Short mmCIF file of C-alpha atoms in Angstrom, two decimals:
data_model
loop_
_atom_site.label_atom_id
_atom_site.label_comp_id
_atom_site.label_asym_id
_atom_site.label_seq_id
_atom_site.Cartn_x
_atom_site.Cartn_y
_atom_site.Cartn_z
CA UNK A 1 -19.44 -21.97 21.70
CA UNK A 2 -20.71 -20.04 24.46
CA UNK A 3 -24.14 -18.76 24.02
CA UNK A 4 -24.69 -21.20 21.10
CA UNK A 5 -24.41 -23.98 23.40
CA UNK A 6 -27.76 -26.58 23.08
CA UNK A 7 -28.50 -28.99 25.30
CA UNK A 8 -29.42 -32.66 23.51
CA UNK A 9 -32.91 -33.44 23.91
CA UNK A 10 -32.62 -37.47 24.15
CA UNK A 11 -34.68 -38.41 27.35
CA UNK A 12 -37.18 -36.03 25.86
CA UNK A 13 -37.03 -38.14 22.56
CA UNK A 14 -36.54 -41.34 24.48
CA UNK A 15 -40.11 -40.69 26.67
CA UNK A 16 -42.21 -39.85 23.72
CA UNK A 17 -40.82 -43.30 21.71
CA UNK A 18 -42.25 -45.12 24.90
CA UNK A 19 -45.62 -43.34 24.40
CA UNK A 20 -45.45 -39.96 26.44
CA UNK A 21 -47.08 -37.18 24.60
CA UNK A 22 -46.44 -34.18 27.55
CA UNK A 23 -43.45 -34.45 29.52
CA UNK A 24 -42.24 -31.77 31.95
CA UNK A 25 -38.77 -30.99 33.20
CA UNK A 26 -39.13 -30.18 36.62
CA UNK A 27 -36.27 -28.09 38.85
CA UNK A 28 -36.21 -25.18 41.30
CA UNK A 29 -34.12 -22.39 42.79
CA UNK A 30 -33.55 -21.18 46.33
CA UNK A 31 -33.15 -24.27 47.94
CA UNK A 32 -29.39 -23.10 49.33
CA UNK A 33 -30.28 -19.41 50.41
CA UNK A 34 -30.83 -18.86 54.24
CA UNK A 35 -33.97 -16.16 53.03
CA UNK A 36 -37.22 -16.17 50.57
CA UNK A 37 -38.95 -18.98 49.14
CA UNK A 38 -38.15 -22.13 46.95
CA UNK A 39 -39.40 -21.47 43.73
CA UNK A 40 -39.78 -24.93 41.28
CA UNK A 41 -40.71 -24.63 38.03
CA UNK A 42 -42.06 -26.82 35.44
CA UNK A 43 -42.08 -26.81 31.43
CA UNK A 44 -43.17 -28.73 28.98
CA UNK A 45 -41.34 -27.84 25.53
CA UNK A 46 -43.23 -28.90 22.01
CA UNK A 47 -41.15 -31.88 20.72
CA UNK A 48 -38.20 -31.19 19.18
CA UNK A 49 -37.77 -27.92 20.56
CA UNK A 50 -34.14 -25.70 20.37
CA UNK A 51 -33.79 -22.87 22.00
CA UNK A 52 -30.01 -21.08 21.53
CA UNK A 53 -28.15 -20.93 24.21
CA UNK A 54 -30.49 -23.50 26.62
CA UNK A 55 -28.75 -24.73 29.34
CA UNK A 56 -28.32 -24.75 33.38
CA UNK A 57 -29.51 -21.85 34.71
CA UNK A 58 -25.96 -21.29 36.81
CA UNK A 59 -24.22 -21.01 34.06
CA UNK A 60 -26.21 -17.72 32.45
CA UNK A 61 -25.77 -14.35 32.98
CA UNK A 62 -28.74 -12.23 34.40
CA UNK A 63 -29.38 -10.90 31.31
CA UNK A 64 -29.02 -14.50 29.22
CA UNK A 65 -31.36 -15.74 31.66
CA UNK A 66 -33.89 -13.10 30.85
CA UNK A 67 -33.71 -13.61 27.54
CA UNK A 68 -34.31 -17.28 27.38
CA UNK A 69 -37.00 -16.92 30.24
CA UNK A 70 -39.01 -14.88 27.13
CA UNK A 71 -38.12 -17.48 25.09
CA UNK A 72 -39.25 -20.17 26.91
CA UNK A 73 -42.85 -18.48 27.57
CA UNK A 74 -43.18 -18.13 23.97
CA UNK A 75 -42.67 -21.48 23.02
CA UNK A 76 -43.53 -23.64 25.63
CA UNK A 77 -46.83 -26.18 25.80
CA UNK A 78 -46.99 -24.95 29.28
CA UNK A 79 -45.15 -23.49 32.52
CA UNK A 80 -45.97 -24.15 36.26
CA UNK A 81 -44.89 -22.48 38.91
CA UNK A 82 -44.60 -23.88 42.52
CA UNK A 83 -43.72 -22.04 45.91
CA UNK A 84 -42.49 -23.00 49.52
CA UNK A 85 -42.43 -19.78 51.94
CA UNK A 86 -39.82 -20.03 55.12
CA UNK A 87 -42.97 -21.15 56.94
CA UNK A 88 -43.57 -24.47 55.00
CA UNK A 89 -39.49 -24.88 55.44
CA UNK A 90 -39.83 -24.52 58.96
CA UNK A 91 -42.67 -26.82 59.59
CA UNK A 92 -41.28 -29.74 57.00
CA UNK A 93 -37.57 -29.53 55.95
CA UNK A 94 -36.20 -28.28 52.75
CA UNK A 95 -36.37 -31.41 51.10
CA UNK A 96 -39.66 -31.94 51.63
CA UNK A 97 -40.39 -28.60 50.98
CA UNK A 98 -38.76 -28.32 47.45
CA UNK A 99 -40.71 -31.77 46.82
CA UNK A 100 -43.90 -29.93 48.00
CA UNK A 101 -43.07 -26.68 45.30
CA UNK A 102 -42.42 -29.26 42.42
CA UNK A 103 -45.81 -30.84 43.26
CA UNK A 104 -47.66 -27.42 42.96
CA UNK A 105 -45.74 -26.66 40.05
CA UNK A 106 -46.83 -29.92 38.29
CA UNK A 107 -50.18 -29.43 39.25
CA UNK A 108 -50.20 -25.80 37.83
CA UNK A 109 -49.24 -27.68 34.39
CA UNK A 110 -52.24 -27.06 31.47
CA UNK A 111 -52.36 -29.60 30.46
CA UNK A 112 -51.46 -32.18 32.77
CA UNK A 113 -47.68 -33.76 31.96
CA UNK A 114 -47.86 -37.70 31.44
CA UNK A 115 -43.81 -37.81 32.23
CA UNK A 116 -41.75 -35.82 34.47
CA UNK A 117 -37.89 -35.62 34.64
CA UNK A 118 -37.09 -33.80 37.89
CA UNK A 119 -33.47 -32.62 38.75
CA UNK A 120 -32.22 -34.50 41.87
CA UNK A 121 -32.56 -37.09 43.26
CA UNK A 122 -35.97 -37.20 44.40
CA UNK A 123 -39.67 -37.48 42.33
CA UNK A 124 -42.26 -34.71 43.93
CA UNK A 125 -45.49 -36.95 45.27
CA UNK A 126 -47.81 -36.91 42.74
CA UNK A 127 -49.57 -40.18 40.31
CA UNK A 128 -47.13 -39.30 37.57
CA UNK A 129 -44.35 -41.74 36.80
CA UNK A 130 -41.18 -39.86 36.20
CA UNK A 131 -37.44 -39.52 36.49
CA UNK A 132 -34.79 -38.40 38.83
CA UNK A 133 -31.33 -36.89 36.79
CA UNK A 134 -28.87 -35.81 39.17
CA UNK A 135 -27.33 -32.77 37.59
CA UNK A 136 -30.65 -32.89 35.29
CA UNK A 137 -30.25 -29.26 34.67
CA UNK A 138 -26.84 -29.77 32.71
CA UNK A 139 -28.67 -32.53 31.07
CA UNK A 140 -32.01 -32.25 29.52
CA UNK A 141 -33.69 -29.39 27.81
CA UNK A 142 -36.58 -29.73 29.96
CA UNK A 143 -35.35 -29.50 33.24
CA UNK A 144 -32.70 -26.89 31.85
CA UNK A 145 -35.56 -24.69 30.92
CA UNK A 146 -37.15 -25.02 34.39
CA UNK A 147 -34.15 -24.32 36.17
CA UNK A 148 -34.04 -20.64 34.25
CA UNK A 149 -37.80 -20.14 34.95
CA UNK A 150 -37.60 -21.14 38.82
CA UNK A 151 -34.52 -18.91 38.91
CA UNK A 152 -35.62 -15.68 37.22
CA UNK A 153 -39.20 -15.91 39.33
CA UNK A 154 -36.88 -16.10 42.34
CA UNK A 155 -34.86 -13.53 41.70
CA UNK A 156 -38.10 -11.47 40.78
CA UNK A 157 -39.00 -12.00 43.42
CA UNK A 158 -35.93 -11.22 46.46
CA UNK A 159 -35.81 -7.61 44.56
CA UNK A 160 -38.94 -7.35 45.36
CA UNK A 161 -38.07 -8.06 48.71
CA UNK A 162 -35.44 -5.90 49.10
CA UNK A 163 -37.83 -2.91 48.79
CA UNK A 164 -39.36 -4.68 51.88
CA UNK A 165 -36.64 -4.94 53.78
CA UNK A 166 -33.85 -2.89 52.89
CA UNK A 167 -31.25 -3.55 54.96
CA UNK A 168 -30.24 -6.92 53.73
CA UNK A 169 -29.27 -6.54 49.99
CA UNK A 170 -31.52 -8.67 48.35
CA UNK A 171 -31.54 -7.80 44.96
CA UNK A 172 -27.91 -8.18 45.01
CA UNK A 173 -27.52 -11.88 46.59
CA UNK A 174 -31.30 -13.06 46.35
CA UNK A 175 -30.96 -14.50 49.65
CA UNK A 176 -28.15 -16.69 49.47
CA UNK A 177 -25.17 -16.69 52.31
CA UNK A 178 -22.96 -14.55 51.03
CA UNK A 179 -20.70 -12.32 53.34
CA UNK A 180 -22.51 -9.23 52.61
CA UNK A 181 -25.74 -11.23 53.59
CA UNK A 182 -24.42 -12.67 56.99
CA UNK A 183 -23.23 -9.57 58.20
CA UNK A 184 -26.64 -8.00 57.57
CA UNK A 185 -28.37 -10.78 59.87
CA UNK A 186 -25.64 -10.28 62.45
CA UNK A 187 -26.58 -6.38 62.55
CA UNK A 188 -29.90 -6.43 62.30
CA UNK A 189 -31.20 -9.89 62.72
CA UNK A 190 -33.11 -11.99 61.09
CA UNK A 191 -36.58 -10.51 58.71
CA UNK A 192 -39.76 -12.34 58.42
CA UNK A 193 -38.58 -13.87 55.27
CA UNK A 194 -35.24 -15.31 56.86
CA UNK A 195 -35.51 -19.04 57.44
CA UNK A 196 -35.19 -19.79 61.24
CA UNK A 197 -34.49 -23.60 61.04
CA UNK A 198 -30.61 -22.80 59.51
CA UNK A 199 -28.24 -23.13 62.11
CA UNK A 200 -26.53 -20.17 61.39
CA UNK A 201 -29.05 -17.83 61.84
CA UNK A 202 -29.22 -19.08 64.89
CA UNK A 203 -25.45 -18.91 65.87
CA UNK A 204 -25.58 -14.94 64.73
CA UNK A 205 -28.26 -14.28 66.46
CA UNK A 206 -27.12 -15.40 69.51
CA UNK A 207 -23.61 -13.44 68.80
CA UNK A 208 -25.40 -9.78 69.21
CA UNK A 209 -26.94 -10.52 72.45
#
């Protein structure tokens, strides 16, 4: 199957039978890495949308991922695209920080959603009624298109970063804590972009002094 693979679209189908014209599958990427921001994203797909090959974002290929993130702009009602710098993680938590990217992302929506179905556990905090689906990304077409716009904005974004800041191979591991990535902060400490409120920044730090 592969590539072919589509995700079922029944809790879009069950929302608009209750009466929701505009319903946006929320999700976001980053969340894990120990640099950059959390990126959410939100999309709302025409009804009855397919898109080959739609699924969680994890489970593409760079290049699938590019594709489907042009497919998804050309079909979509609208996208939304929310942002938490290390800053915001710092002062909050990541939690509350991914919930406060999902809520820009939702308000970034034209026009407005009148459902959202959110991966996770959690709703953002806005006066939309909506839906938590753990592993929503594997799930619904909605979310599943969010996760591959959050994700491909992301990444967008770290290689941009890496021009930056060149010591710590961003456009290779986008931030996450790979080995590569933790030896880099042990050489060279953390960047501006690193997030200081993970404990192991703090333990490597503390092992070049």
């Amino acid at each position: 199957m592969g590539s072919h693979v589509c995700l079922d679209a029944a809790f879009e189908r069950a929302c608009r039978q209750n009466g929701y014209r505009h319903i946006a599958g929320i999700d976001e990427a980053g969340r894990g890495a120990l640099a950059g921001p959390v990126i959410a994203a939100a999309v709302i797909l025409p009804p009855d949308c397919q898109i080959t090959g739609l699924r969680d974002s994890k489970q593409l290929s760079p290049r699938q991922r590019s594709h489907l993130s042009d497919e998804i702009h050309r079909v979509a009602i609208s996208i939304g695209v929310g942002r938490a710098d290390p800053p915001t993680i710092a002062k909050v938590n990541i939690l509350e920080a991914t919930l406060i990217a999902m809520q820009e992302a939702v308000t970034n929506l034209s026009p407005p959603p009148d459902y959202l179905l959110v991966d996770g556990l959690d709703l953002p905090k806005t006066a939309i009624i909506g839906k938590a689906i753990p592993r929503g990304d594997s799930l619904s077409v909605s979310i599943a298109a969010a996760s591959i716009i959050a994700k491909t904005t992301r990444d967008a974004l770290m290689i941009e970063f890496g021009e930056t800041y060149p010591n710590y191979g961003f456009p290779k591991h986008k931030g996450y804590p790979t080995p590569q990535h933790r030896e880099a902060i042990a050489t060279f400490g953390a960047s501006e972009i690193h997030r200081h409120t993970f404990k192991l920044l703090a333990d490597e730090k503390a092992s070049t002094l």
